[in-house]
């Protein structure tokens, strides 16, 4: 119901270019340009400055953008509230998740939610904790679930679970001969270390673990930095170095003997933080999924094998 010109203008600003906006709106670029021209004629002023391949809002454009954001949000809320009175849960649900959560936790949650609500279309967007937080903050996603969530005034956040972190190494590694005895930071620091990419939540916890033991992260011998957990596990299994990873991500490799592992001393945990834009309308679909997510994460956490299961004590 919102003015189409405002929708196009808002999308152009968010996308940063007419070309990208046209792709998102399934329009031609000339059609997008025409809509912006119509809006500028309506207000009798320029809203966008175009130069050097970049778009910049004029003072008038900043005002129009702020109101367009509010009006489009209210339009979405109106449509959703009326639909909720007349139909079952349906529609697109955009969820962001960090790599480990997206790989080992969210598929099962989404599968079970989809079976209960077949008309819902879940969209899972994967990225580092830092990137996911930014996408939620910019309202590109309805929700995010990440390992680390620094305080951010524009977000509501809540811890909904956690997983233990373990050290991992090749089965023939010297640390594997300890048969699961907890490993201290000083012992890990004696070997080449496989690090996660910047912005990854587990990297932040890992660096804090070493710092608490008086070991500067930059003093570690870094064997590699990997953007995927699968890459970290592959290099560790190949004997390239040691690493730290979430317990849930290791179960198959430990079961088949591809990897060896040990708990950390003192124990370390990665929290699961649910984040959402503050002061944004939350539909019945979003709230239903949030309740379901919290319940399933708690249940799955309780089902994970303990250290004693793999290593004995």
Short mmCIF file of C-alpha atoms in Angstrom, two decimals, residues 76-187:
data_model
loop_
_atom_site.label_atom_id
_atom_site.label_comp_id
_atom_site.label_asym_id
_atom_site.label_seq_id
_atom_site.Cartn_x
_atom_site.Cartn_y
_atom_site.Cartn_z
CA UNK A 76 4.58 -4.11 6.58
CA UNK A 77 3.11 -4.18 10.09
CA UNK A 78 -0.39 -3.42 8.77
CA UNK A 79 -0.24 -6.18 6.17
CA UNK A 80 1.09 -8.66 8.72
CA UNK A 81 -1.44 -7.89 11.45
CA UNK A 82 -4.42 -8.28 9.11
CA UNK A 83 -3.00 -11.50 7.65
CA UNK A 84 -2.48 -12.94 11.12
CA UNK A 85 -6.18 -12.61 11.84
CA UNK A 86 -7.20 -14.50 8.77
CA UNK A 87 -4.61 -17.17 8.08
CA UNK A 88 -2.06 -19.63 9.42
CA UNK A 89 1.59 -18.71 9.77
CA UNK A 90 3.10 -18.02 6.37
CA UNK A 91 5.66 -15.87 4.60
CA UNK A 92 9.39 -15.27 4.48
CA UNK A 93 11.45 -15.50 7.66
CA UNK A 94 15.01 -14.15 7.31
CA UNK A 95 17.46 -15.55 9.85
CA UNK A 96 21.18 -14.85 10.10
CA UNK A 97 23.54 -17.30 11.78
CA UNK A 98 27.26 -17.66 12.34
CA UNK A 99 28.97 -20.59 10.63
CA UNK A 100 28.89 -23.20 13.39
CA UNK A 101 25.29 -22.47 14.32
CA UNK A 102 24.22 -22.45 10.67
CA UNK A 103 25.88 -25.79 10.01
CA UNK A 104 25.22 -27.87 13.12
CA UNK A 105 22.21 -26.35 14.88
CA UNK A 106 19.91 -24.36 12.63
CA UNK A 107 19.14 -26.97 9.93
CA UNK A 108 17.45 -29.23 12.48
CA UNK A 109 15.57 -26.32 14.06
CA UNK A 110 14.38 -25.10 10.67
CA UNK A 111 13.38 -28.60 9.57
CA UNK A 112 11.17 -29.11 12.62
CA UNK A 113 9.67 -25.61 12.38
CA UNK A 114 8.96 -26.09 8.67
CA UNK A 115 7.12 -29.36 9.35
CA UNK A 116 4.91 -27.57 11.87
CA UNK A 117 4.38 -24.52 9.63
CA UNK A 118 4.69 -25.61 5.98
CA UNK A 119 3.69 -22.23 4.52
CA UNK A 120 6.63 -20.45 6.12
CA UNK A 121 9.68 -19.94 3.92
CA UNK A 122 12.81 -19.81 6.11
CA UNK A 123 15.85 -18.08 4.62
CA UNK A 124 19.10 -18.77 6.44
CA UNK A 125 21.93 -16.32 5.74
CA UNK A 126 25.40 -17.42 6.91
CA UNK A 127 28.20 -15.09 8.00
CA UNK A 128 30.55 -14.31 10.85
CA UNK A 129 29.06 -13.16 14.14
CA UNK A 130 30.20 -9.62 13.32
CA UNK A 131 28.65 -9.60 9.86
CA UNK A 132 25.40 -11.16 11.05
CA UNK A 133 25.09 -8.55 13.80
CA UNK A 134 25.55 -5.78 11.23
CA UNK A 135 22.92 -7.26 8.91
CA UNK A 136 20.39 -7.47 11.76
CA UNK A 137 21.22 -3.94 12.86
CA UNK A 138 20.57 -2.69 9.32
CA UNK A 139 17.28 -4.66 9.32
CA UNK A 140 18.26 -6.84 6.39
CA UNK A 141 17.39 -9.83 8.61
CA UNK A 142 14.52 -10.46 11.03
CA UNK A 143 16.72 -12.25 13.55
CA UNK A 144 20.26 -13.42 14.13
CA UNK A 145 21.80 -16.16 16.24
CA UNK A 146 25.52 -15.79 16.85
CA UNK A 147 28.26 -16.75 19.29
CA UNK A 148 29.34 -13.31 20.45
CA UNK A 149 27.09 -10.25 20.65
CA UNK A 150 28.80 -7.09 21.95
CA UNK A 151 26.36 -4.64 23.50
CA UNK A 152 24.69 -2.68 20.72
CA UNK A 153 22.05 -0.02 21.52
CA UNK A 154 20.11 -0.76 18.35
CA UNK A 155 19.63 -4.47 19.15
CA UNK A 156 17.76 -6.59 21.64
CA UNK A 157 19.83 -9.62 22.61
CA UNK A 158 19.40 -12.67 24.79
CA UNK A 159 21.53 -15.73 25.50
CA UNK A 160 19.51 -18.83 24.61
CA UNK A 161 22.12 -21.59 24.96
CA UNK A 162 25.79 -22.47 24.87
CA UNK A 163 28.23 -25.16 23.77
CA UNK A 164 31.57 -26.22 25.22
CA UNK A 165 34.77 -25.58 23.27
CA UNK A 166 37.35 -28.33 22.86
CA UNK A 167 40.90 -28.42 21.56
CA UNK A 168 41.31 -30.54 18.43
CA UNK A 169 44.31 -32.18 16.79
CA UNK A 170 45.29 -35.12 14.60
CA UNK A 171 44.92 -38.60 16.15
CA UNK A 172 48.72 -39.04 16.04
CA UNK A 173 49.45 -35.70 17.71
CA UNK A 174 51.33 -35.74 21.06
CA UNK A 175 48.32 -34.19 22.82
CA UNK A 176 46.17 -37.11 21.64
CA UNK A 177 48.19 -39.47 23.83
CA UNK A 178 46.72 -37.76 26.90
CA UNK A 179 43.39 -39.48 26.10
CA UNK A 180 41.14 -36.49 26.69
CA UNK A 181 42.85 -34.98 29.71
CA UNK A 182 42.01 -31.22 29.79
CA UNK A 183 44.50 -29.03 27.95
CA UNK A 184 45.80 -25.70 29.23
CA UNK A 185 46.48 -22.67 27.04
CA UNK A 186 50.25 -22.96 27.62
CA UNK A 187 50.23 -26.53 26.25
#
